[in-house]
PDB file of C-alpha atoms in Angstrom:
ATOM      1  CA  VAL A   1       8.007 -22.422 -11.432  1.00  0.00           C
ATOM      2  CA  PRO A   2      10.329 -22.461 -14.364  1.00  0.00           C
ATOM      3  CA  ARG A   3      14.153 -22.708 -13.194  1.00  0.00           C
ATOM      4  CA  GLU A   4      15.121 -19.704 -15.156  1.00  0.00           C
ATOM      5  CA  VAL A   5      12.562 -17.623 -13.896  1.00  0.00           C
ATOM      6  CA  ILE A   6      13.677 -18.382 -10.353  1.00  0.00           C
ATOM      7  CA  ASP A   7      17.189 -17.902 -11.179  1.00  0.00           C
ATOM      8  CA  ASN A   8      16.443 -14.158 -12.289  1.00  0.00           C
ATOM      9  CA  HIS A   9      14.436 -13.327  -9.541  1.00  0.00           C
ATOM     10  CA  PRO A  10      15.732 -15.485  -6.701  1.00  0.00           C
ATOM     11  CA  HIS A  11      13.845 -12.872  -3.981  1.00  0.00           C
ATOM     12  CA  GLY A  12      10.291 -13.213  -5.460  1.00  0.00           C
ATOM     13  CA  TYR A  13       7.481 -14.488  -3.589  1.00  0.00           C
ATOM     14  CA  PHE A  14       3.751 -15.140  -4.426  1.00  0.00           C
ATOM     15  CA  LEU A  15       0.815 -13.394  -3.700  1.00  0.00           C
ATOM     16  CA  GLN A  16      -2.937 -14.828  -4.486  1.00  0.00           C
ATOM     17  CA  VAL A  17      -5.099 -12.623  -6.388  1.00  0.00           C
ATOM     18  CA  GLU A  18      -8.074 -11.564  -4.836  1.00  0.00           C
ATOM     19  CA  GLY A  19     -10.522  -9.097  -6.726  1.00  0.00           C
ATOM     20  CA  ASP A  20     -11.164  -8.516 -10.543  1.00  0.00           C
ATOM     21  CA  CYS A  21      -8.871  -5.265 -10.657  1.00  0.00           C
ATOM     22  CA  MET A  22      -6.804  -6.869 -13.449  1.00  0.00           C
ATOM     23  CA  ASP A  23      -9.025  -9.614 -14.636  1.00  0.00           C
ATOM     24  CA  LYS A  24      -7.560  -9.274 -18.199  1.00  0.00           C
ATOM     25  CA  VAL A  25      -4.456 -10.027 -17.298  1.00  0.00           C
ATOM     26  CA  TYR A  26      -4.955 -12.363 -14.197  1.00  0.00           C
ATOM     27  CA  PRO A  27      -7.999 -14.133 -12.888  1.00  0.00           C
ATOM     28  CA  GLU A  28      -9.165 -14.394  -9.860  1.00  0.00           C
ATOM     29  CA  GLY A  29      -7.656 -16.988  -7.351  1.00  0.00           C
ATOM     30  CA  CYS A  30      -4.371 -17.203  -9.521  1.00  0.00           C
ATOM     31  CA  TYR A  31      -0.567 -16.510  -8.345  1.00  0.00           C
ATOM     32  CA  ILE A  32       1.696 -13.871  -8.986  1.00  0.00           C
ATOM     33  CA  LEU A  33       5.102 -13.907  -8.725  1.00  0.00           C
ATOM     34  CA  ILE A  34       6.206 -10.420  -7.230  1.00  0.00           C
ATOM     35  CA  ASP A  35       9.973  -9.347  -7.793  1.00  0.00           C
ATOM     36  CA  PRO A  36      10.424  -6.765  -4.850  1.00  0.00           C
ATOM     37  CA  GLU A  37      13.898  -5.479  -5.735  1.00  0.00           C
ATOM     38  CA  GLN A  38      12.956  -4.922  -9.901  1.00  0.00           C
ATOM     39  CA  ARG A  39      11.401  -1.287  -9.973  1.00  0.00           C
ATOM     40  CA  PRO A  40       8.571  -1.205 -12.286  1.00  0.00           C
ATOM     41  CA  SER A  41       8.564   0.685 -15.377  1.00  0.00           C
ATOM     42  CA  ASN A  42       5.751   2.402 -17.252  1.00  0.00           C
ATOM     43  CA  GLY A  43       3.409  -0.102 -18.352  1.00  0.00           C
ATOM     44  CA  SER A  44       4.664  -2.621 -16.046  1.00  0.00           C
ATOM     45  CA  ILE A  45       2.085  -4.385 -13.672  1.00  0.00           C
ATOM     46  CA  ALA A  46       3.033  -3.464  -9.530  1.00  0.00           C
ATOM     47  CA  VAL A  47       2.295  -4.296  -6.470  1.00  0.00           C
ATOM     48  CA  VAL A  48       2.003  -1.426  -4.043  1.00  0.00           C
ATOM     49  CA  SER A  49       0.388  -0.437  -0.880  1.00  0.00           C
ATOM     50  CA  ILE A  50      -1.487   3.441  -0.575  1.00  0.00           C
ATOM     51  CA  ASP A  51      -1.179   5.099   2.836  1.00  0.00           C
ATOM     52  CA  GLY A  52      -0.162   1.848   4.436  1.00  0.00           C
ATOM     53  CA  ALA A  53      -3.493  -0.094   3.197  1.00  0.00           C
ATOM     54  CA  ASP A  54      -3.620  -3.299   1.548  1.00  0.00           C
ATOM     55  CA  TYR A  55      -1.790  -3.868  -1.510  1.00  0.00           C
ATOM     56  CA  VAL A  56      -3.108  -3.346  -4.568  1.00  0.00           C
ATOM     57  CA  MET A  57      -2.140  -4.840  -8.139  1.00  0.00           C
ATOM     58  CA  ARG A  58      -2.691  -2.126 -11.165  1.00  0.00           C
ATOM     59  CA  ARG A  59      -0.713  -1.013 -14.414  1.00  0.00           C
ATOM     60  CA  LEU A  60       1.582   1.378 -13.486  1.00  0.00           C
ATOM     61  CA  TYR A  61       2.124   4.853 -15.688  1.00  0.00           C
ATOM     62  CA  ARG A  62       4.384   7.850 -14.815  1.00  0.00           C
ATOM     63  CA  GLY A  63       4.480  11.283 -16.542  1.00  0.00           C
ATOM     64  CA  ALA A  64       6.463  14.444 -15.276  1.00  0.00           C
ATOM     65  CA  ASN A  65       3.982  15.387 -12.259  1.00  0.00           C
ATOM     66  CA  THR A  66       1.436  12.559 -12.241  1.00  0.00           C
ATOM     67  CA  LEU A  67       1.541   8.503 -11.179  1.00  0.00           C
ATOM     68  CA  VAL A  68      -1.422   6.525 -12.264  1.00  0.00           C
ATOM     69  CA  LEU A  69      -2.183   2.930 -11.353  1.00  0.00           C
ATOM     70  CA  SER A  70      -5.094   1.783 -13.674  1.00  0.00           C
ATOM     71  CA  PRO A  71      -7.259  -1.325 -13.513  1.00  0.00           C
ATOM     72  CA  ASN A  72      -6.959  -3.520 -16.705  1.00  0.00           C
ATOM     73  CA  SER A  73     -10.710  -5.406 -15.540  1.00  0.00           C
ATOM     74  CA  ASN A  74     -13.508  -6.551 -17.104  1.00  0.00           C
ATOM     75  CA  ASN A  75     -15.607  -4.644 -14.248  1.00  0.00           C
ATOM     76  CA  GLN A  76     -16.104  -1.190 -15.884  1.00  0.00           C
ATOM     77  CA  GLU A  77     -16.704  -0.292 -11.589  1.00  0.00           C
ATOM     78  CA  HIS A  78     -12.533  -0.284 -11.400  1.00  0.00           C
ATOM     79  CA  LYS A  79     -11.092   3.232 -12.191  1.00  0.00           C
ATOM     80  CA  ASP A  80      -7.870   4.798 -12.173  1.00  0.00           C
ATOM     81  CA  ILE A  81      -6.053   5.771  -9.073  1.00  0.00           C
ATOM     82  CA  VAL A  82      -4.327   9.303  -9.927  1.00  0.00           C
ATOM     83  CA  PHE A  83      -1.763  10.544  -7.846  1.00  0.00           C
ATOM     84  CA  SER A  84      -0.232  14.487  -8.412  1.00  0.00           C
ATOM     85  CA  SER A  85       3.048  15.681  -7.607  1.00  0.00           C
ATOM     86  CA  ASP A  86       1.608  17.175  -4.450  1.00  0.00           C
ATOM     87  CA  SER A  87      -0.373  14.545  -3.368  1.00  0.00           C
ATOM     88  CA  GLU A  88      -0.265  13.450   0.221  1.00  0.00           C
ATOM     89  CA  SER A  89      -1.254   9.995  -0.454  1.00  0.00           C
ATOM     90  CA  THR A  90       2.027   7.530   0.492  1.00  0.00           C
ATOM     91  CA  VAL A  91       2.360   5.021  -2.215  1.00  0.00           C
ATOM     92  CA  GLU A  92       4.907   2.011  -1.160  1.00  0.00           C
ATOM     93  CA  PHE A  93       6.189  -0.041  -3.881  1.00  0.00           C
ATOM     94  CA  HIS A  94       6.186  -3.770  -3.289  1.00  0.00           C
ATOM     95  CA  GLY A  95       7.472  -5.207  -6.457  1.00  0.00           C
ATOM     96  CA  THR A  96       6.549  -5.708  -9.992  1.00  0.00           C
ATOM     97  CA  VAL A  97       4.703  -8.774 -11.332  1.00  0.00           C
ATOM     98  CA  VAL A  98       7.024 -10.931 -13.210  1.00  0.00           C
ATOM     99  CA  TRP A  99       5.106 -14.585 -13.798  1.00  0.00           C
ATOM    100  CA  PHE A 100       1.934 -15.775 -13.038  1.00  0.00           C
ATOM    101  CA  GLN A 101       0.103 -19.337 -12.329  1.00  0.00           C
ATOM    102  CA  ALA A 102      -3.458 -20.724 -12.325  1.00  0.00           C
ATOM    103  CA  SER A 103      -4.129 -21.567  -8.834  1.00  0.00           C
ATOM    104  CA  LYS A 104      -5.156 -25.367  -9.844  1.00  0.00           C
ATOM    105  CA  GLU A 105      -1.904 -26.180 -11.508  1.00  0.00           C
ATOM    106  CA  MET A 106      -0.165 -25.191  -8.331  1.00  0.00           C
ATOM    107  CA  ALA A 107       0.505 -28.544  -6.171  1.00  0.00           C
TER     108      ALA A 107
END
């Protein structure tokens, strides 16, 4: 990891990508650096859990009364996950993707 990335995200941690929901941006098996202190802005790629389930990674968009978690995938089966302001689901943010590295280049 470049020194300036570590310096700017000292509490960051790595996750390995599983699945193809964001494969146009981050291929399966690569490592993403998550900054748990950086709140995602519109268009950021966020790591969240929904109702306490496993982490999901999606591009985040906030509207006035809606939160959309959108895939960026070659697999057309992946759909937007949409939450309205009256949704009963809980979305917990774990951080924003700030850097990534191909798995074969991690040693």
